[in-house]
């Protein structure tokens, strides 16, 4: 997200949900859970992407110690004095940001670090992130991104297998490309005091992720909610040992709407601060985003116009958080002319 340069006080201008009613909590039986070592994992992933656009993965192969180490380093950074954190911001678009989300007035009960997945594209702001903490922070970030990139590519390859798409790396090669526009976002949602009117503060307002796929891991603090097909919101139980996968806007287009990009949000917890780590797997800026030919052989059946990731990224980052960004890229159905007889 593009973040404005002026800092915002933590307790001012924060979006709230009036007359809030607690959302029902998904159970272990209702949320799709995929064991990546299961022989039918590819089938289960495709089904989850079609029905939810969201699922949890277990037996993912990422070392728990690595996840814990990165979380601890992130917590250490966010605990620094504000004056030191501000030296790494505002994001351009990478670096440290606080409260403001995008250029159109969206704000949240949040502070964050946004880092490019390509260490060769480091910026002064991201260098400042690591200058305030030991070298182990940078090493943890780089090792974590390497491991989670592999998880995202493995999931994408299971998707192509499950859909019968050849070659197997049709999707994963976009993320593996050395110039892929992938990034890592470390979010910190401080504890929010419960208001007398039961007004709940938004940590991150409702939105979809623009990229191909998102891989989320958080601590054991609640707050994540997903929007169901009927428009209702349900809370996702936290699980610090697993990853949660989101279908992104780009993948919705490449499957011609067969998979849906999931709308989700985060509410501030009144008891425990939340730290989340999200890897966004994106293509190169010049990558053309279209429905995959093996899924939609005839161009006239495309639901979306062709665009590059650079074009979509630019459009998405200029929008408000909750906007339906893909609407600008949908193809209008041809109107059949009917003569009056």
CSV table of C-alpha atoms in Angstrom, one decimal:
chain,number,residue,atom,x,y,z
A,1,UNK,CA,0.0,0.0,0.0
A,2,UNK,CA,1.1,3.6,-0.6
A,3,UNK,CA,1.4,5.5,2.7
A,4,UNK,CA,1.2,9.2,3.2
A,5,UNK,CA,4.2,10.9,4.8
A,6,UNK,CA,2.6,12.7,7.8
A,7,UNK,CA,2.4,10.5,10.9
A,8,UNK,CA,-0.9,10.1,12.7
A,9,UNK,CA,-1.4,9.8,16.4
A,10,UNK,CA,-2.3,6.3,17.5
A,11,UNK,CA,-5.5,7.4,19.2
A,12,UNK,CA,-6.8,9.8,16.5
A,13,UNK,CA,-8.7,9.3,13.3
A,14,UNK,CA,-9.0,5.5,13.7
A,15,UNK,CA,-11.8,3.7,12.0
A,16,UNK,CA,-14.3,2.0,14.3
A,17,UNK,CA,-17.3,-0.3,13.9
A,18,UNK,CA,-20.3,1.1,15.8
A,19,UNK,CA,-22.8,-1.2,17.4
A,20,UNK,CA,-20.4,-4.0,16.8
A,21,UNK,CA,-21.7,-7.6,17.3
A,22,UNK,CA,-19.0,-10.3,17.8
A,23,UNK,CA,-18.6,-12.4,14.6
A,24,UNK,CA,-19.2,-16.1,14.8
A,25,UNK,CA,-15.9,-18.1,15.0
A,26,UNK,CA,-15.0,-20.6,12.3
A,27,UNK,CA,-14.5,-24.1,13.7
A,28,UNK,CA,-11.9,-26.6,12.8
A,29,UNK,CA,-14.6,-28.4,10.9
A,30,UNK,CA,-15.7,-25.4,8.8
A,31,UNK,CA,-12.4,-23.9,7.8
A,32,UNK,CA,-10.6,-25.7,5.0
A,33,UNK,CA,-7.4,-27.3,6.4
A,34,UNK,CA,-4.9,-28.8,3.9
A,35,UNK,CA,-2.0,-31.1,4.9
A,36,UNK,CA,0.6,-30.4,2.2
A,37,UNK,CA,1.9,-34.0,2.5
A,38,UNK,CA,-1.5,-35.5,1.9
A,39,UNK,CA,-1.7,-37.4,-1.5
A,40,UNK,CA,-5.0,-35.5,-2.3
A,41,UNK,CA,-3.7,-32.1,-1.2
A,42,UNK,CA,-4.0,-30.7,-4.8
A,43,UNK,CA,-7.7,-31.6,-4.9
A,44,UNK,CA,-8.4,-30.2,-1.5
A,45,UNK,CA,-6.6,-26.9,-2.4
A,46,UNK,CA,-8.6,-26.4,-5.6
A,47,UNK,CA,-11.9,-27.1,-3.7
A,48,UNK,CA,-10.9,-24.6,-1.0
A,49,UNK,CA,-10.0,-21.9,-3.5
A,50,UNK,CA,-13.3,-22.4,-5.3
A,51,UNK,CA,-15.5,-22.4,-2.2
A,52,UNK,CA,-13.6,-20.0,0.1
A,53,UNK,CA,-10.6,-18.4,-1.6
A,54,UNK,CA,-8.9,-19.2,1.7
A,55,UNK,CA,-7.5,-22.1,3.6
A,56,UNK,CA,-5.1,-23.2,6.3
A,57,UNK,CA,-2.0,-25.3,5.5
A,58,UNK,CA,-0.3,-27.7,7.9
A,59,UNK,CA,2.8,-29.8,7.5
A,60,UNK,CA,4.2,-26.9,5.4
A,61,UNK,CA,7.9,-27.7,6.1
A,62,UNK,CA,8.9,-24.3,7.5
A,63,UNK,CA,10.8,-24.5,10.7
A,64,UNK,CA,8.8,-23.3,13.7
A,65,UNK,CA,12.0,-21.7,15.2
A,66,UNK,CA,12.4,-19.6,12.1
A,67,UNK,CA,8.8,-18.3,12.4
A,68,UNK,CA,9.3,-17.6,16.1
A,69,UNK,CA,12.6,-15.8,15.5
A,70,UNK,CA,11.2,-13.5,12.9
A,71,UNK,CA,8.2,-12.7,15.1
A,72,UNK,CA,10.5,-11.9,18.1
A,73,UNK,CA,12.7,-9.6,15.9
A,74,UNK,CA,9.6,-7.8,14.6
A,75,UNK,CA,8.3,-7.3,18.2
A,76,UNK,CA,11.7,-5.9,19.1
A,77,UNK,CA,11.5,-3.4,16.3
A,78,UNK,CA,8.0,-2.3,17.1
A,79,UNK,CA,9.0,-1.9,20.7
A,80,UNK,CA,11.6,0.8,19.8
A,81,UNK,CA,11.0,4.4,20.6
A,82,UNK,CA,8.8,6.1,18.0
A,83,UNK,CA,11.6,8.5,17.0
A,84,UNK,CA,13.8,5.6,16.0
A,85,UNK,CA,11.0,3.8,14.1
A,86,UNK,CA,10.2,7.0,12.2
A,87,UNK,CA,13.8,7.0,10.8
A,88,UNK,CA,12.7,4.0,8.6
A,89,UNK,CA,9.6,5.8,7.3
A,90,UNK,CA,7.4,6.8,5.7
A,91,UNK,CA,7.4,3.9,3.2
A,92,UNK,CA,8.3,4.7,-0.4
A,93,UNK,CA,6.6,2.2,-0.7
A,94,UNK,CA,9.0,0.1,1.4
A,95,UNK,CA,9.9,0.8,5.0
A,96,UNK,CA,8.1,1.6,8.2
A,97,UNK,CA,4.5,2.9,8.2
A,98,UNK,CA,2.0,3.8,10.9
A,99,UNK,CA,-1.8,4.3,10.8
A,100,UNK,CA,-2.3,5.5,7.3
A,101,UNK,CA,-3.1,2.8,4.7
A,102,UNK,CA,-3.1,4.1,1.1
A,103,UNK,CA,-3.5,7.7,-0.2
A,104,UNK,CA,-7.3,8.0,0.1
A,105,UNK,CA,-8.0,8.3,3.8
A,106,UNK,CA,-7.9,4.7,5.0
A,107,UNK,CA,-6.4,4.4,8.5
A,108,UNK,CA,-6.1,1.6,11.0
A,109,UNK,CA,-4.9,0.7,14.5
A,110,UNK,CA,-1.7,-0.6,13.0
A,111,UNK,CA,2.0,-0.1,12.4
A,112,UNK,CA,4.0,-2.1,9.9
A,113,UNK,CA,7.1,-2.8,8.0
A,114,UNK,CA,6.9,-3.4,4.2
A,115,UNK,CA,10.0,-5.1,2.6
A,116,UNK,CA,10.8,-6.0,-1.0
A,117,UNK,CA,11.4,-9.8,-1.4
A,118,UNK,CA,14.4,-9.0,-3.6
A,119,UNK,CA,17.3,-8.1,-1.2
A,120,UNK,CA,19.1,-6.5,-4.2
A,121,UNK,CA,16.4,-3.8,-4.4
A,122,UNK,CA,16.9,-2.5,-0.9
A,123,UNK,CA,16.1,1.1,-0.2
A,124,UNK,CA,17.4,3.6,2.4
A,125,UNK,CA,14.1,3.2,4.3
A,126,UNK,CA,14.4,-0.6,4.5
A,127,UNK,CA,18.1,-0.3,5.4
A,128,UNK,CA,17.0,1.9,8.3
A,129,UNK,CA,14.7,-0.8,9.5
A,130,UNK,CA,17.6,-3.1,10.1
A,131,UNK,CA,20.0,-0.5,11.4
A,132,UNK,CA,17.9,-0.2,14.5
A,133,UNK,CA,18.2,-3.9,15.4
A,134,UNK,CA,20.9,-6.7,15.2
A,135,UNK,CA,22.0,-8.3,12.0
A,136,UNK,CA,19.9,-11.4,13.0
A,137,UNK,CA,16.7,-9.4,12.0
A,138,UNK,CA,17.9,-9.1,8.4
A,139,UNK,CA,19.0,-12.7,8.3
A,140,UNK,CA,15.7,-13.9,9.7
A,141,UNK,CA,13.7,-11.9,7.1
A,142,UNK,CA,15.7,-13.2,4.2
A,143,UNK,CA,15.6,-16.8,5.4
A,144,UNK,CA,11.8,-16.6,6.2
A,145,UNK,CA,11.0,-15.1,2.7
A,146,UNK,CA,13.0,-17.8,1.0
A,147,UNK,CA,11.1,-20.6,2.9
A,148,UNK,CA,7.7,-19.1,2.5
A,149,UNK,CA,8.3,-18.4,-1.2
A,150,UNK,CA,8.8,-22.1,-1.5
A,151,UNK,CA,5.5,-22.8,0.3
A,152,UNK,CA,3.6,-20.4,-2.0
A,153,UNK,CA,5.2,-22.0,-5.1
A,154,UNK,CA,4.4,-25.5,-3.9
A,155,UNK,CA,0.8,-24.4,-3.4
A,156,UNK,CA,0.6,-22.8,-6.8
A,157,UNK,CA,2.0,-26.0,-8.4
A,158,UNK,CA,-0.6,-28.1,-6.6
A,159,UNK,CA,-3.2,-25.7,-8.0
A,160,UNK,CA,-2.1,-26.2,-11.6
A,161,UNK,CA,-2.0,-30.0,-11.1
A,162,UNK,CA,-5.4,-29.9,-9.5
A,163,UNK,CA,-6.8,-27.9,-12.4
A,164,UNK,CA,-5.0,-30.1,-15.0
A,165,UNK,CA,-2.9,-27.2,-16.3
A,166,UNK,CA,0.4,-27.8,-18.1
A,167,UNK,CA,3.1,-27.0,-17.6
A,168,UNK,CA,3.1,-27.5,-13.8
A,169,UNK,CA,5.0,-24.3,-13.2
A,170,UNK,CA,2.6,-22.1,-15.2
A,171,UNK,CA,1.8,-20.1,-12.0
A,172,UNK,CA,4.8,-20.7,-9.7
A,173,UNK,CA,7.3,-19.5,-12.3
A,174,UNK,CA,5.8,-16.0,-12.0
A,175,UNK,CA,6.7,-16.0,-8.3
A,176,UNK,CA,10.1,-17.7,-8.8
A,177,UNK,CA,11.2,-15.2,-11.3
A,178,UNK,CA,14.2,-13.2,-9.9
A,179,UNK,CA,12.4,-10.0,-10.9
A,180,UNK,CA,9.1,-11.0,-9.3
A,181,UNK,CA,7.3,-8.1,-7.5
A,182,UNK,CA,6.8,-10.0,-4.2
A,183,UNK,CA,7.0,-8.5,-0.8
A,184,UNK,CA,6.8,-9.2,3.0
A,185,UNK,CA,4.7,-7.2,5.3
A,186,UNK,CA,5.1,-7.3,9.1
A,187,UNK,CA,2.1,-5.9,10.9
A,188,UNK,CA,1.7,-4.9,14.5
A,189,UNK,CA,-1.7,-4.3,16.0
A,190,UNK,CA,-1.3,-2.9,19.5
A,191,UNK,CA,-3.7,-3.8,22.2
A,192,UNK,CA,-6.9,-1.7,21.9
A,193,UNK,CA,-8.7,-0.6,25.0
A,194,UNK,CA,-12.4,-1.6,24.9
A,195,UNK,CA,-14.6,1.5,24.4
A,196,UNK,CA,-17.6,2.2,26.7
A,197,UNK,CA,-19.8,2.2,23.7
A,198,UNK,CA,-18.4,-1.2,22.5
A,199,UNK,CA,-16.9,0.5,19.5
A,200,UNK,CA,-14.3,-1.8,18.0
A,201,UNK,CA,-11.2,-0.4,16.3
A,202,UNK,CA,-10.3,-1.6,12.9
A,203,UNK,CA,-6.7,-2.8,12.6
A,204,UNK,CA,-6.9,-3.2,8.8
A,205,UNK,CA,-10.1,-2.5,7.0
A,206,UNK,CA,-11.8,-5.0,4.6
A,207,UNK,CA,-9.9,-5.6,1.4
A,208,UNK,CA,-8.7,-8.2,-1.0
A,209,UNK,CA,-5.0,-8.8,-1.8
A,210,UNK,CA,-4.0,-7.7,-5.3
A,211,UNK,CA,-1.2,-10.3,-5.9
A,212,UNK,CA,-1.4,-13.9,-7.0
A,213,UNK,CA,-1.2,-15.5,-3.6
A,214,UNK,CA,-0.8,-14.4,0.0
A,215,UNK,CA,0.8,-16.6,2.8
A,216,UNK,CA,-0.1,-15.4,6.3
A,217,UNK,CA,1.3,-16.4,9.7
A,218,UNK,CA,0.5,-14.6,12.9
A,219,UNK,CA,0.9,-15.0,16.7
A,220,UNK,CA,-1.9,-16.4,18.8
A,221,UNK,CA,-3.8,-13.2,19.0
A,222,UNK,CA,-7.3,-13.1,17.5
A,223,UNK,CA,-8.5,-10.5,15.0
A,224,UNK,CA,-8.6,-11.9,11.5
A,225,UNK,CA,-12.0,-12.1,9.9
A,226,UNK,CA,-13.0,-13.3,6.5
A,227,UNK,CA,-16.1,-12.4,4.5
A,228,UNK,CA,-18.3,-15.3,3.5
A,229,UNK,CA,-20.3,-15.6,0.2
A,230,UNK,CA,-23.4,-14.3,1.9
A,231,UNK,CA,-21.7,-11.2,3.1
A,232,UNK,CA,-21.4,-12.2,6.7
A,233,UNK,CA,-18.1,-11.9,8.6
A,234,UNK,CA,-16.6,-14.8,10.6
A,235,UNK,CA,-13.6,-14.9,12.9
A,236,UNK,CA,-10.7,-17.1,12.1
A,237,UNK,CA,-9.1,-18.8,15.1
A,238,UNK,CA,-5.4,-18.0,15.4
A,239,UNK,CA,-2.8,-20.7,14.9
A,240,UNK,CA,0.8,-19.6,15.1
A,241,UNK,CA,2.1,-22.9,13.8
A,242,UNK,CA,0.2,-22.9,10.5
A,243,UNK,CA,-0.1,-20.7,7.4
A,244,UNK,CA,-3.3,-19.2,6.0
A,245,UNK,CA,-3.4,-18.9,2.2
A,246,UNK,CA,-5.5,-16.2,0.4
A,247,UNK,CA,-6.4,-16.2,-3.3
A,248,UNK,CA,-5.3,-12.8,-4.7
A,249,UNK,CA,-7.0,-10.7,-7.4
A,250,UNK,CA,-4.4,-11.8,-10.0
A,251,UNK,CA,-5.2,-15.4,-9.5
A,252,UNK,CA,-9.0,-14.7,-9.7
A,253,UNK,CA,-8.3,-13.3,-13.2
A,254,UNK,CA,-6.0,-16.1,-14.2
A,255,UNK,CA,-8.7,-18.7,-13.3
A,256,UNK,CA,-11.3,-16.5,-15.0
A,257,UNK,CA,-13.3,-16.1,-11.8
A,258,UNK,CA,-13.3,-19.8,-10.9
A,259,UNK,CA,-11.3,-18.8,-7.8
A,260,UNK,CA,-12.4,-15.8,-5.8
A,261,UNK,CA,-10.1,-13.3,-4.1
A,262,UNK,CA,-11.1,-13.3,-0.5
A,263,UNK,CA,-12.2,-10.1,1.3
A,264,UNK,CA,-10.8,-10.0,4.8
A,265,UNK,CA,-10.1,-7.6,7.7
A,266,UNK,CA,-8.4,-7.4,11.1
A,267,UNK,CA,-10.0,-6.1,14.2
A,268,UNK,CA,-7.9,-4.8,17.2
A,269,UNK,CA,-7.9,-7.2,20.2
A,270,UNK,CA,-8.6,-5.7,23.5
A,271,UNK,CA,-6.4,-8.2,25.4
A,272,UNK,CA,-3.4,-9.0,23.3
A,273,UNK,CA,-1.4,-7.3,20.6
A,274,UNK,CA,-1.3,-9.1,17.2
A,275,UNK,CA,1.8,-9.6,15.0
A,276,UNK,CA,1.3,-11.0,11.5
A,277,UNK,CA,3.8,-11.8,8.8
A,278,UNK,CA,2.4,-11.9,5.2
A,279,UNK,CA,4.3,-12.9,2.1
A,280,UNK,CA,2.7,-11.6,-1.1
A,281,UNK,CA,3.6,-13.6,-4.1
A,282,UNK,CA,3.5,-11.4,-7.1
A,283,UNK,CA,4.6,-11.6,-10.8
A,284,UNK,CA,7.1,-9.3,-12.5
A,285,UNK,CA,5.8,-5.8,-13.3
A,286,UNK,CA,5.7,-6.6,-17.0
A,287,UNK,CA,3.8,-9.9,-16.6
A,288,UNK,CA,0.5,-9.9,-18.6
A,289,UNK,CA,-2.4,-11.0,-16.5
A,290,UNK,CA,-5.0,-12.9,-18.4
A,291,UNK,CA,-7.2,-16.1,-18.0
A,292,UNK,CA,-5.0,-19.1,-18.5
A,293,UNK,CA,-5.4,-20.5,-22.1
A,294,UNK,CA,-5.7,-24.1,-20.8
A,295,UNK,CA,-8.7,-23.1,-18.7
A,296,UNK,CA,-10.3,-20.6,-21.1
A,297,UNK,CA,-9.2,-21.5,-24.7
A,298,UNK,CA,-11.4,-18.9,-26.4
A,299,UNK,CA,-10.6,-15.2,-25.7
A,300,UNK,CA,-14.3,-14.3,-26.2
A,301,UNK,CA,-15.0,-16.2,-23.0
A,302,UNK,CA,-12.6,-14.1,-20.9
A,303,UNK,CA,-14.4,-12.2,-18.1
A,304,UNK,CA,-11.5,-9.8,-17.8
A,305,UNK,CA,-9.4,-7.5,-20.0
A,306,UNK,CA,-5.7,-8.2,-20.5
A,307,UNK,CA,-3.5,-6.0,-18.3
A,308,UNK,CA,0.0,-6.1,-16.9
A,309,UNK,CA,0.8,-6.5,-13.2
A,310,UNK,CA,2.3,-3.0,-13.2
A,311,UNK,CA,-1.0,-1.5,-14.5
A,312,UNK,CA,-3.1,-3.4,-12.0
A,313,UNK,CA,-0.7,-2.6,-9.1
A,314,UNK,CA,-0.8,1.1,-10.0
A,315,UNK,CA,-4.6,1.1,-10.2
A,316,UNK,CA,-5.0,-0.9,-6.9
A,317,UNK,CA,-2.7,1.3,-4.9
A,318,UNK,CA,-4.7,4.4,-5.9
A,319,UNK,CA,-8.0,3.0,-4.8
A,320,UNK,CA,-9.6,2.9,-1.4
A,321,UNK,CA,-9.0,-0.2,0.7
A,322,UNK,CA,-12.5,-1.6,0.3
A,323,UNK,CA,-13.0,-0.9,-3.4
A,324,UNK,CA,-13.7,-3.7,-5.8
A,325,UNK,CA,-10.6,-3.1,-7.8
A,326,UNK,CA,-11.2,-5.7,-10.5
A,327,UNK,CA,-14.3,-3.9,-11.6
A,328,UNK,CA,-12.2,-1.6,-13.8
A,329,UNK,CA,-10.8,-4.6,-15.6
A,330,UNK,CA,-14.0,-6.6,-16.2
A,331,UNK,CA,-15.1,-7.1,-19.8
A,332,UNK,CA,-18.5,-5.8,-20.5
A,333,UNK,CA,-20.8,-8.3,-22.1
A,334,UNK,CA,-21.7,-7.7,-25.7
A,335,UNK,CA,-25.2,-6.4,-26.1
A,336,UNK,CA,-27.2,-8.3,-28.7
A,337,UNK,CA,-29.0,-6.0,-31.1
A,338,UNK,CA,-32.6,-6.9,-31.4
A,339,UNK,CA,-34.7,-5.3,-34.2
A,340,UNK,CA,-38.3,-4.5,-33.6
A,341,UNK,CA,-40.3,-6.8,-35.9
